[in-house]
């Protein structure tokens, strides 16, 4: 019995020593050689044969890293110092610990190479049929990869001294970083959000406090038309009533004449979702007007529109080339938003059928088709999987399909619907290489991937857009 107790104590001590060894890595500064970039733009290296993720580190760099988290299969590190620099390291314009600028320290040509490589990494992970032979073209970038965002969406909170702050959260936290400058946003939108902060303080309209569930203003959205540099401001509030809001608006439009629309979106819930269900017009028109390739688009507050206006025409031209519509062919535009892709292609199609689950977006799409003088574009509220089945049964031919889904990728029901009805031409516009690669596992049962064309819609970030040309297999 004593021997068994002794053996048991030895086992406990052995486990304690192992646990102690693991724990001692956290806080330790180690030297790491960075091998590559991960899908989120973080440097990846190895320490004691364990993978370590290091935000801010670049391939081929020797870096000193503080271990901030140790798990059984990986480590997370904090960059302390770069001992050997990459030739592609540049001085970033911004110095904030927030998302949206995670690759600003990487030279722009190297960013474009990385975005092509991210697609390769995702394909290798999910292994859709034939993936080693896919043609992945060079990323199409921008001449000026700053000040390109047409929408600013900043959280509003009270600072330590009571001042109103507007900005983004630190990664993996709800700690707000106040952003007096931000180089991917336009100067006009940044000046406007700082003015709004001053006016919120002046009229004592309280920022939201998520811990106490008090205050009014949660988020402010500023959308800019690049066609005429007019602005729409949306206040996302906890309550419908906002005392002194009319006084604030009077000051705002007086001091910033570019503001032609002020809206309020009410979101009373404690949720990570930004938008609520109710949107109200407080001042001016209820939309902005944007132009792409001569077409005019009305954009309501919640309507989806590509965030990079200068690069949107580049993206849509790639979609047009990939579809290569011929006379008499019809096009289905799933996840159509304000109808921008379908309207861009409508002159090449016999008919365009679009759908979206957001009613305001469909209202915009219908208006935009009217503005473009189109009588062959039809837009309906609903899900793509339901409407594709309904339209096909009604005898509507679906010669070509374009999908531009959110980051979660295609709904599984929609994939099954596509595989059932199998349009001859199919273009997938992806904003997430991981969900694209996962969706291709199923889609390549019926389709060949002709090529993938990356388009950089989000310079200085790790996000990658891609246009994928798929062709129905010839059985």
Coordinates of C-alpha atoms in Angstrom, one line a residue:
X1 CA 0.0 0.0 0.0
X2 CA 2.8 2.4 0.9
X3 CA 4.5 1.6 -2.4
X4 CA 1.3 2.4 -4.3
X5 CA 0.9 5.7 -2.5
X6 CA 4.6 6.5 -3.3
X7 CA 4.1 5.7 -6.9
X8 CA 0.9 7.8 -7.0
X9 CA 2.8 10.8 -5.5
X10 CA 5.5 10.4 -8.1
X11 CA 2.9 10.5 -10.8
X12 CA 1.4 13.7 -9.4
X13 CA 4.8 15.3 -9.1
X14 CA 5.6 14.3 -12.7
X15 CA 2.4 15.8 -14.0
X16 CA 3.0 19.0 -11.9
X17 CA 6.5 19.3 -13.4
X18 CA 5.0 19.0 -16.9
X19 CA 2.4 21.6 -16.2
X20 CA 5.0 23.9 -14.6
X21 CA 7.1 23.5 -17.8
X22 CA 4.2 24.5 -20.0
X23 CA 3.3 27.5 -17.8
X24 CA 6.8 28.9 -17.7
X25 CA 6.8 29.6 -21.5
X26 CA 4.1 32.3 -21.0
X27 CA 6.0 35.6 -20.5
X28 CA 9.2 34.2 -21.8
X29 CA 11.1 36.0 -24.6
X30 CA 12.3 33.7 -27.3
X31 CA 14.1 34.0 -30.7
X32 CA 12.1 32.9 -33.7
X33 CA 12.8 32.7 -37.4
X34 CA 9.6 33.6 -39.3
X35 CA 8.8 31.1 -42.1
X36 CA 5.6 32.5 -43.7
X37 CA 2.4 34.6 -43.2
X38 CA -0.8 33.0 -42.0
X39 CA -4.2 33.7 -43.4
X40 CA -4.8 36.6 -41.0
X41 CA -1.5 38.2 -41.9
X42 CA 0.4 37.1 -38.8
X43 CA 3.9 35.8 -38.9
X44 CA 4.3 32.0 -38.4
X45 CA 7.4 30.4 -37.0
X46 CA 8.4 27.5 -34.7
X47 CA 9.7 27.3 -31.2
X48 CA 10.7 23.9 -29.7
X49 CA 8.9 22.3 -32.7
X50 CA 5.6 24.1 -31.8
X51 CA 4.0 26.5 -34.2
X52 CA 3.9 30.1 -33.0
X53 CA 1.8 32.9 -34.4
X54 CA 3.3 36.4 -34.3
X55 CA 1.3 39.5 -35.4
X56 CA 3.5 42.1 -37.0
X57 CA 6.3 39.7 -38.0
X58 CA 7.2 39.0 -41.6
X59 CA 8.7 36.0 -43.4
X60 CA 12.6 35.6 -43.3
X61 CA 12.8 37.8 -40.2
X62 CA 14.6 36.8 -37.0
X63 CA 12.4 38.2 -34.2
X64 CA 12.4 38.4 -30.4
X65 CA 8.9 37.3 -29.3
X66 CA 7.2 37.3 -25.9
X67 CA 5.0 34.2 -25.5
X68 CA 1.6 35.4 -24.4
X69 CA -0.4 32.2 -24.7
X70 CA 0.6 28.5 -24.7
X71 CA -1.7 25.8 -25.9
X72 CA -1.0 22.1 -26.4
X73 CA -0.5 22.5 -30.2
X74 CA 0.5 26.1 -30.6
X75 CA 1.8 29.3 -29.1
X76 CA 0.8 32.9 -29.6
X77 CA 3.5 35.6 -29.4
X78 CA 3.9 39.3 -29.1
X79 CA 6.6 41.0 -31.2
X80 CA 9.3 42.5 -29.0
X81 CA 12.0 43.4 -31.5
X82 CA 13.0 42.6 -35.1
X83 CA 16.7 41.5 -35.1
X84 CA 16.9 40.7 -38.8
X85 CA 14.4 42.7 -41.0
X86 CA 12.7 41.5 -44.2
X87 CA 13.4 43.5 -47.3
X88 CA 9.7 43.9 -47.6
X89 CA 9.2 45.6 -44.3
X90 CA 8.1 49.3 -44.5
X91 CA 7.2 51.9 -42.0
X92 CA 3.5 51.9 -41.4
X93 CA 1.4 55.1 -41.7
X94 CA -0.8 54.1 -38.8
X95 CA 0.3 53.1 -35.3
X96 CA -2.8 51.6 -33.9
X97 CA -3.5 48.1 -32.5
X98 CA -6.7 47.4 -34.4
X99 CA -7.9 45.4 -37.3
X100 CA -8.0 46.7 -40.9
X101 CA -4.3 47.6 -41.1
X102 CA -2.7 44.4 -40.1
X103 CA -0.4 44.3 -43.2
X104 CA 0.5 48.0 -43.3
X105 CA 4.1 47.1 -42.4
X106 CA 4.4 45.0 -45.5
X107 CA 5.4 46.6 -48.9
X108 CA 2.4 46.7 -51.2
X109 CA 3.8 44.4 -53.9
X110 CA 4.4 41.8 -51.2
X111 CA 0.9 42.2 -50.0
X112 CA -0.4 41.3 -53.5
X113 CA 1.8 38.2 -53.5
X114 CA 0.5 37.2 -50.1
X115 CA -3.1 37.5 -51.1
X116 CA -2.5 35.1 -53.9
X117 CA -0.7 32.8 -51.5
X118 CA -3.6 32.8 -49.0
X119 CA -5.8 31.3 -51.7
X120 CA -3.3 28.6 -52.3
X121 CA -3.1 27.9 -48.6
X122 CA -6.9 27.6 -48.3
X123 CA -7.1 25.2 -51.3
X124 CA -4.3 23.1 -49.9
X125 CA -6.2 22.8 -46.6
X126 CA -9.6 21.9 -48.0
X127 CA -8.4 20.1 -51.2
X128 CA -11.2 20.5 -53.7
X129 CA -11.0 18.2 -56.7
X130 CA -8.1 19.1 -59.0
X131 CA -6.9 22.0 -56.8
X132 CA -3.1 21.6 -57.6
X133 CA -3.8 22.4 -61.2
X134 CA -6.0 25.5 -60.6
X135 CA -4.7 28.6 -62.4
X136 CA -4.4 31.3 -59.8
X137 CA -3.6 34.6 -61.5
X138 CA -1.6 37.5 -60.1
X139 CA -3.5 39.8 -57.7
X140 CA -4.9 43.0 -59.3
X141 CA -3.9 45.8 -57.0
X142 CA -4.4 49.6 -56.7
X143 CA -2.2 52.4 -57.9
X144 CA -3.0 54.3 -54.6
X145 CA -3.7 51.7 -51.8
X146 CA -4.9 54.2 -49.2
X147 CA -8.0 56.3 -48.6
X148 CA -10.1 53.9 -50.5
X149 CA -12.9 53.0 -48.1
X150 CA -16.3 54.5 -48.9
X151 CA -17.8 53.6 -45.5
X152 CA -16.6 54.3 -42.0
X153 CA -18.1 52.3 -39.1
X154 CA -16.7 53.3 -35.7
X155 CA -17.9 52.3 -32.2
X156 CA -18.7 55.2 -29.9
X157 CA -17.7 55.1 -26.2
X158 CA -16.8 57.5 -23.4
X159 CA -13.1 58.0 -22.6
X160 CA -11.6 58.1 -19.1
X161 CA -12.0 61.9 -18.9
X162 CA -15.5 61.8 -20.2
X163 CA -14.6 62.7 -23.8
X164 CA -16.4 61.0 -26.7
X165 CA -14.2 58.5 -28.5
X166 CA -14.8 56.8 -31.9
X167 CA -12.8 53.9 -33.2
X168 CA -12.3 50.2 -33.4
X169 CA -11.7 47.5 -30.8
X170 CA -8.3 46.0 -30.1
X171 CA -8.0 42.5 -31.5
X172 CA -9.9 39.9 -29.4
X173 CA -11.2 42.5 -27.0
X174 CA -13.9 45.1 -26.4
X175 CA -11.3 47.7 -25.5
X176 CA -11.9 50.7 -27.8
X177 CA -9.0 52.4 -29.6
X178 CA -9.8 56.0 -30.3
X179 CA -8.8 56.8 -33.9
X180 CA -8.2 60.5 -34.7
X181 CA -6.6 59.3 -38.0
X182 CA -6.9 56.2 -40.1
X183 CA -5.2 56.0 -43.5
X184 CA -7.6 53.6 -45.3
X185 CA -10.5 56.0 -44.7
X186 CA -11.0 59.2 -46.6
X187 CA -10.1 62.5 -45.1
X188 CA -13.7 63.7 -45.5
X189 CA -15.1 60.8 -43.5
X190 CA -12.5 61.1 -40.8
X191 CA -13.1 64.8 -40.4
X192 CA -16.8 64.1 -40.2
X193 CA -16.6 61.5 -37.5
X194 CA -14.3 63.7 -35.3
X195 CA -16.8 66.5 -35.7
X196 CA -19.6 64.2 -34.6
X197 CA -17.7 63.3 -31.5
X198 CA -17.4 67.0 -30.6
X199 CA -21.1 67.5 -31.2
X200 CA -22.1 64.5 -29.2
X201 CA -20.1 66.0 -26.3
X202 CA -21.5 69.5 -26.9
X203 CA -25.2 68.3 -26.8
X204 CA -24.5 65.8 -24.0
X205 CA -25.8 62.8 -26.0
X206 CA -24.2 59.9 -24.1
X207 CA -22.1 57.2 -25.7
X208 CA -23.3 53.6 -25.1
X209 CA -21.9 51.8 -22.0
X210 CA -22.1 48.1 -22.7
X211 CA -21.3 47.0 -19.1
X212 CA -24.0 49.2 -17.5
X213 CA -26.4 49.0 -20.5
X214 CA -26.7 52.8 -20.4
X215 CA -26.1 55.6 -22.8
X216 CA -27.5 56.1 -26.3
X217 CA -25.1 56.1 -29.3
X218 CA -23.5 52.7 -30.0
X219 CA -22.0 53.2 -33.4
X220 CA -21.8 55.9 -36.1
X221 CA -21.6 55.0 -39.8
X222 CA -20.4 57.5 -42.4
X223 CA -20.8 56.5 -46.0
X224 CA -19.3 58.6 -48.8
X225 CA -20.2 58.8 -52.4
X226 CA -17.0 58.9 -54.5
X227 CA -19.1 60.3 -57.4
X228 CA -20.0 63.6 -55.7
X229 CA -18.3 63.4 -52.3
X230 CA -21.6 63.6 -50.4
X231 CA -22.1 61.9 -47.1
X232 CA -24.7 59.8 -45.3
X233 CA -24.4 59.6 -41.5
X234 CA -26.2 56.8 -39.6
X235 CA -26.5 56.9 -35.8
X236 CA -27.0 53.4 -34.4
X237 CA -28.7 53.9 -31.0
X238 CA -29.8 51.8 -28.0
X239 CA -33.1 53.7 -27.8
X240 CA -35.4 55.3 -30.3
X241 CA -35.5 58.6 -28.5
X242 CA -32.3 60.7 -28.7
X243 CA -32.6 64.0 -26.8
X244 CA -31.0 67.0 -28.6
X245 CA -30.4 65.1 -31.8
X246 CA -32.1 67.8 -33.9
X247 CA -29.6 70.4 -32.4
X248 CA -26.7 68.1 -33.3
X249 CA -28.0 67.7 -36.8
X250 CA -28.3 71.4 -37.3
X251 CA -24.7 71.9 -36.2
X252 CA -23.5 69.0 -38.3
X253 CA -25.0 70.0 -41.6
X254 CA -23.9 73.6 -41.0
X255 CA -20.3 72.7 -40.3
X256 CA -20.1 69.8 -42.8
X257 CA -22.2 70.7 -45.9
X258 CA -21.3 67.4 -47.5
X259 CA -23.8 65.6 -45.2
X260 CA -27.0 65.2 -47.3
X261 CA -28.6 62.3 -45.3
X262 CA -28.8 61.6 -41.6
X263 CA -30.4 58.3 -40.6
X264 CA -31.0 56.5 -37.3
X265 CA -30.9 52.7 -36.8
X266 CA -32.3 51.4 -33.5
X267 CA -30.6 48.4 -31.9
X268 CA -31.8 47.9 -28.3
X269 CA -30.3 44.4 -28.0
X270 CA -27.0 43.4 -26.2
X271 CA -25.5 41.7 -29.2
X272 CA -22.4 41.7 -31.3
X273 CA -24.6 42.6 -34.3
X274 CA -24.2 46.2 -35.3
X275 CA -27.5 46.9 -37.0
X276 CA -31.0 46.7 -35.6
X277 CA -34.2 46.2 -37.5
X278 CA -35.7 49.7 -37.5
X279 CA -34.1 52.5 -39.6
X280 CA -35.5 56.1 -39.5
X281 CA -34.7 59.2 -41.6
X282 CA -33.8 62.2 -39.5
X283 CA -32.6 64.6 -42.2
X284 CA -32.3 65.0 -45.9
X285 CA -32.6 62.2 -48.4
X286 CA -32.7 58.5 -47.3
X287 CA -30.0 57.4 -49.7
X288 CA -26.7 58.3 -51.4
X289 CA -26.0 58.2 -55.1
X290 CA -22.9 56.4 -56.3
X291 CA -21.7 55.8 -59.9
X292 CA -19.9 52.8 -61.4
X293 CA -19.0 52.7 -65.1
X294 CA -21.6 55.4 -65.9
X295 CA -24.4 53.6 -64.0
X296 CA -26.0 55.5 -61.1
X297 CA -26.9 53.6 -57.9
X298 CA -29.1 54.6 -55.0
X299 CA -27.7 53.2 -51.7
X300 CA -29.9 53.1 -48.6
X301 CA -28.3 52.9 -45.2
X302 CA -28.2 49.1 -44.9
X303 CA -27.7 48.2 -48.5
X304 CA -24.6 46.2 -49.3
X305 CA -22.1 48.0 -51.6
X306 CA -18.4 47.1 -52.2
X307 CA -16.3 49.2 -49.7
X308 CA -13.7 50.1 -52.3
X309 CA -15.4 52.2 -54.9
X310 CA -12.3 52.8 -57.1
X311 CA -11.6 49.0 -57.3
X312 CA -15.2 47.9 -57.7
X313 CA -15.2 48.5 -61.5
X314 CA -12.0 46.4 -61.7
X315 CA -13.8 43.6 -59.9
X316 CA -17.0 43.8 -61.9
X317 CA -15.0 43.8 -65.2
X318 CA -13.4 40.5 -64.1
X319 CA -16.9 39.1 -63.5
X320 CA -18.0 40.2 -66.9
X321 CA -15.0 38.6 -68.6
X322 CA -15.4 35.4 -66.7
X323 CA -19.1 35.0 -67.5
X324 CA -18.7 36.0 -71.2
X325 CA -22.4 36.3 -71.7
X326 CA -23.7 35.8 -75.2
X327 CA -26.9 37.1 -76.9
X328 CA -30.0 35.5 -75.4
X329 CA -28.4 34.2 -72.2
X330 CA -30.1 35.0 -68.9
X331 CA -28.2 35.7 -65.6
X332 CA -29.1 35.1 -62.0
X333 CA -27.5 37.4 -59.5
X334 CA -27.6 35.8 -56.1
X335 CA -26.9 37.9 -53.0
X336 CA -27.6 40.9 -55.3
X337 CA -27.5 43.7 -52.7
X338 CA -28.4 47.0 -54.5
X339 CA -28.2 45.2 -57.8
X340 CA -24.7 46.5 -58.7
X341 CA -23.3 43.4 -60.4
X342 CA -26.4 42.5 -62.4
X343 CA -26.9 46.0 -63.6
X344 CA -23.3 46.2 -64.7
X345 CA -23.9 43.1 -66.8
X346 CA -27.5 43.7 -67.9
X347 CA -26.7 45.0 -71.4
X348 CA -25.0 41.7 -72.2
X349 CA -27.9 39.5 -70.8
X350 CA -31.3 38.8 -72.2
X351 CA -32.6 39.1 -68.6
X352 CA -31.2 39.5 -65.1
X353 CA -32.9 38.0 -62.0
X354 CA -31.6 39.0 -58.6
X355 CA -32.5 38.2 -55.0
X356 CA -31.5 39.4 -51.6
X357 CA -33.0 38.8 -48.1
X358 CA -32.8 42.5 -47.2
X359 CA -35.9 44.3 -48.4
X360 CA -34.2 47.7 -48.5
X361 CA -31.5 46.3 -50.8
X362 CA -34.2 45.0 -53.2
X363 CA -35.9 48.4 -53.2
X364 CA -32.5 50.0 -54.1
X365 CA -31.9 47.4 -56.8
X366 CA -35.3 48.0 -58.4
X367 CA -34.7 51.8 -58.3
X368 CA -31.2 51.3 -59.7
X369 CA -32.5 49.2 -62.6
X370 CA -35.0 51.9 -63.4
X371 CA -32.3 54.6 -63.2
X372 CA -30.2 52.6 -65.7
X373 CA -33.2 52.4 -68.1
X374 CA -33.3 48.6 -67.8
X375 CA -36.5 46.6 -68.5
X376 CA -34.8 43.2 -68.3
X377 CA -33.7 43.3 -64.7
X378 CA -36.0 41.8 -62.1
X379 CA -35.3 41.9 -58.3
X380 CA -37.2 40.0 -55.6
X381 CA -36.8 39.6 -51.8
X382 CA -36.0 36.1 -50.8
X383 CA -33.3 33.4 -50.5
X384 CA -31.4 32.2 -53.6
X385 CA -32.1 28.6 -52.9
X386 CA -35.9 29.1 -52.7
X387 CA -36.2 31.5 -55.6
X388 CA -33.9 29.4 -58.0
X389 CA -36.1 26.4 -57.5
X390 CA -39.3 28.5 -57.9
X391 CA -38.0 30.3 -61.1
X392 CA -36.8 27.1 -62.7
X393 CA -40.1 25.4 -62.1
X394 CA -41.8 28.5 -63.7
X395 CA -39.8 27.9 -66.8
X396 CA -37.2 30.6 -66.4
X397 CA -33.9 29.5 -68.0
X398 CA -30.8 30.0 -65.8
X399 CA -28.0 30.1 -68.3
X400 CA -25.5 31.9 -66.0
X401 CA -25.1 32.4 -62.3
X402 CA -23.1 34.9 -60.3
X403 CA -22.8 34.6 -56.5
X404 CA -21.2 37.2 -54.2
X405 CA -21.9 35.7 -50.7
X406 CA -20.9 37.1 -47.3
X407 CA -17.8 35.8 -45.5
X408 CA -19.5 32.7 -44.3
X409 CA -19.7 31.5 -47.9
X410 CA -22.6 29.8 -49.7
X411 CA -25.6 28.4 -47.8
X412 CA -25.5 24.6 -48.0
X413 CA -29.0 24.6 -49.4
X414 CA -27.9 26.9 -52.2
X415 CA -25.0 24.7 -53.1
X416 CA -27.4 21.7 -53.3
X417 CA -29.7 23.8 -55.5
X418 CA -26.9 24.8 -57.8
X419 CA -25.8 21.2 -58.2
X420 CA -29.4 20.3 -58.9
X421 CA -30.1 22.9 -61.7
X422 CA -26.5 23.3 -62.9
X423 CA -26.3 26.6 -64.9
X424 CA -23.8 26.3 -67.7
X425 CA -21.8 29.4 -66.7
X426 CA -21.0 30.1 -63.1
X427 CA -18.9 32.8 -61.4
X428 CA -18.2 32.9 -57.7
X429 CA -17.1 36.2 -56.2
X430 CA -15.4 35.4 -52.8
X431 CA -14.3 37.6 -50.0
X432 CA -13.1 34.7 -47.9
X433 CA -10.6 32.2 -49.3
X434 CA -11.3 29.6 -46.6
X435 CA -15.1 29.4 -47.2
X436 CA -14.4 29.6 -51.0
X437 CA -12.2 26.5 -50.8
X438 CA -14.7 24.7 -48.6
X439 CA -17.5 25.4 -51.0
X440 CA -15.4 24.3 -54.0
X441 CA -15.2 20.8 -52.4
X442 CA -18.9 20.3 -53.2
X443 CA -19.1 22.5 -56.3
X444 CA -16.4 20.7 -58.2
X445 CA -18.6 17.6 -58.3
X446 CA -20.3 19.3 -61.2
X447 CA -17.9 22.1 -62.2
X448 CA -14.4 22.6 -63.3
X449 CA -12.4 25.6 -62.0
X450 CA -11.1 27.5 -65.1
X451 CA -9.1 30.0 -63.1
X452 CA -9.1 32.2 -59.9
X453 CA -8.4 35.9 -60.3
X454 CA -7.5 37.6 -56.9
X455 CA -8.5 41.3 -56.7
X456 CA -7.3 43.5 -53.9
X457 CA -10.3 45.3 -52.5
X458 CA -8.8 45.8 -49.1
X459 CA -5.2 47.1 -49.2
X460 CA -3.3 47.0 -45.9
X461 CA -5.4 44.2 -44.6
X462 CA -5.2 40.4 -44.9
X463 CA -8.5 40.1 -46.7
X464 CA -8.6 38.8 -50.2
X465 CA -11.3 39.0 -52.9
X466 CA -11.4 36.6 -55.8
X467 CA -13.3 36.0 -59.0
X468 CA -13.6 32.3 -59.8
X469 CA -14.7 31.1 -63.2
X470 CA -16.4 27.7 -63.1
X471 CA -17.6 25.7 -66.1
X472 CA -20.0 22.9 -66.1
X473 CA -18.3 19.5 -66.6
X474 CA -18.7 17.9 -70.0
X475 CA -20.0 14.4 -69.1

